[in-house]
XYZ file of C-alpha atoms in Angstrom:
168
model
C 19.193 5.517 6.432
C 19.351 7.405 3.157
C 21.868 10.178 2.664
C 19.162 12.842 2.816
C 16.793 11.291 5.323
C 13.669 13.202 6.241
C 11.609 11.890 9.109
C 8.533 13.316 10.787
C 7.628 13.235 14.460
C 4.110 14.019 15.658
C 3.522 14.857 19.323
C 0.280 13.206 20.487
C -1.800 13.853 17.349
C -5.525 13.635 17.936
C -7.012 13.586 14.455
C -6.778 10.515 12.221
C -7.597 12.696 9.217
C -4.623 14.944 9.992
C -2.320 11.919 10.402
C -3.604 10.546 7.097
C -2.831 13.883 5.441
C 0.628 13.863 7.030
C 1.204 10.390 5.560
C 0.224 11.653 2.124
C 2.617 14.620 2.503
C 5.353 12.236 3.664
C 4.943 10.255 0.453
C 4.770 13.295 -1.811
C 7.891 14.878 -0.318
C 9.995 11.745 0.219
C 9.957 11.297 4.002
C 11.285 7.928 5.112
C 9.383 7.494 8.396
C 6.662 9.017 10.551
C 6.656 8.601 14.333
C 3.960 9.629 16.779
C 3.642 9.776 20.550
C 0.587 9.486 22.757
C -2.502 7.324 22.649
C -5.112 9.544 20.996
C -4.242 8.621 17.429
C -3.921 4.896 18.160
C -7.455 4.879 19.633
C -8.943 6.623 16.587
C -6.706 5.161 13.898
C -7.678 4.417 10.354
C -5.985 6.465 7.650
C -8.970 8.612 6.662
C -7.123 10.775 4.149
C -4.112 8.643 3.287
C -5.676 8.300 -0.150
C -2.380 7.301 -1.757
C -1.874 4.505 0.816
C 1.517 5.860 1.833
C 1.219 3.922 5.083
C 2.087 0.854 2.989
C 5.401 2.456 1.938
C 6.364 4.656 4.877
C 6.414 3.285 8.416
C 4.043 4.978 10.852
C 5.277 4.015 14.300
C 4.027 4.815 17.779
C 6.891 5.631 20.179
C 7.257 6.776 23.770
C 9.844 9.474 23.041
C 10.640 11.124 19.682
C 14.200 12.171 20.551
C 15.262 8.540 21.058
C 14.985 7.971 17.285
C 17.590 10.567 16.351
C 20.906 8.827 16.075
C 23.982 10.949 15.391
C 23.160 11.808 11.791
C 19.696 13.362 12.235
C 19.161 16.932 13.382
C 16.159 17.533 15.625
C 14.077 20.382 14.188
C 11.032 21.424 16.200
C 8.341 23.284 14.279
C 6.493 25.442 16.773
C 5.268 28.968 17.458
C 7.984 29.569 20.048
C 9.522 32.892 20.939
C 13.029 33.154 19.523
C 12.376 30.556 16.793
C 13.715 31.003 13.257
C 11.133 31.991 10.617
C 10.814 29.266 7.979
C 11.795 31.537 5.027
C 15.177 32.146 6.715
C 15.769 28.527 7.751
C 18.436 26.385 6.073
C 17.294 22.771 6.191
C 19.840 20.180 7.351
C 20.649 17.265 5.042
C 19.079 14.825 7.493
C 16.346 15.850 9.877
C 13.632 14.685 12.189
C 10.990 17.415 11.965
C 8.806 17.414 15.082
C 5.335 18.965 15.040
C 3.120 19.678 18.044
C -0.438 18.468 18.534
C -3.460 20.221 17.084
C -4.503 21.433 20.532
C -1.221 21.994 22.326
C 2.518 22.449 21.986
C 5.758 20.523 21.897
C 7.165 20.170 25.428
C 9.797 22.627 26.586
C 12.065 19.648 27.352
C 11.940 18.498 23.709
C 12.422 22.057 22.416
C 15.483 22.331 24.692
C 16.984 19.252 22.973
C 16.362 20.649 19.471
C 19.136 21.618 17.090
C 16.739 24.185 15.600
C 13.314 25.603 16.416
C 11.453 26.974 13.410
C 8.053 28.558 12.898
C 5.837 29.276 9.907
C 5.188 33.041 9.955
C 1.419 33.130 9.536
C -1.338 35.162 11.156
C -2.694 32.553 13.533
C -1.662 28.917 13.458
C -1.988 26.348 10.687
C -3.344 22.907 11.407
C -0.964 19.977 11.794
C -1.169 18.562 8.270
C -0.982 21.998 6.642
C 2.141 22.810 8.652
C 3.826 19.541 7.644
C 3.046 20.247 3.979
C 4.401 23.810 4.156
C 7.642 22.757 5.891
C 8.300 19.829 3.553
C 7.526 21.975 0.503
C 9.930 24.640 1.779
C 12.608 21.951 2.129
C 12.002 20.800 -1.446
C 11.882 24.347 -2.864
C 15.258 25.165 -1.294
C 16.879 21.915 -2.484
C 18.647 20.854 -5.656
C 15.594 18.682 -6.486
C 13.332 21.711 -6.905
C 13.115 21.586 -10.692
C 10.224 19.813 -12.353
C 9.425 18.192 -15.663
C 6.554 16.846 -17.714
C 7.690 13.343 -16.765
C 7.295 14.243 -13.081
C 3.826 15.661 -13.791
C 2.781 12.492 -15.633
C 4.012 10.244 -12.829
C 2.412 12.376 -10.085
C -1.041 13.266 -11.348
C -4.289 11.396 -10.923
C -5.202 8.840 -13.602
C -8.114 11.037 -14.717
C -5.926 14.098 -15.288
C -4.577 14.534 -18.821
C -4.334 18.331 -18.849
C -1.730 20.199 -20.889
C -0.822 23.865 -20.518
C -0.541 25.970 -23.652
């Protein structure tokens, strides 16, 4: 496992397009693995919006229990609208984390929340969808890190082949 491992856990996701978008976010923000529980995704699976084919680079693995993939080095961080949770702007991300996100139409179980090192929520009016929440949390992690600075070289390596824009 890398020194700053970021892994994603999805609780029984139902939408293949959301999982595809999570895979794209995982690639953009440097996650090393994505796990999911439940059978809904497996029945519907084809990476609809994994347009960068991150599933070729980042393992997407079905598991029975997300907490069993922790090990000693990873902190379990549940992202959920739970009373008493820490608002994301105030949250200090651990070096190594398994971020767990609930399903589009439900919540993370109380048992899993009880095992968490941290419970965090995105302070929005209403709830974001699964993929949007993953993107916001991973961006927040990047923005608060020492890797937050950018460069023209990063822009050139990240943009679409048809994009050659330059700012004045």
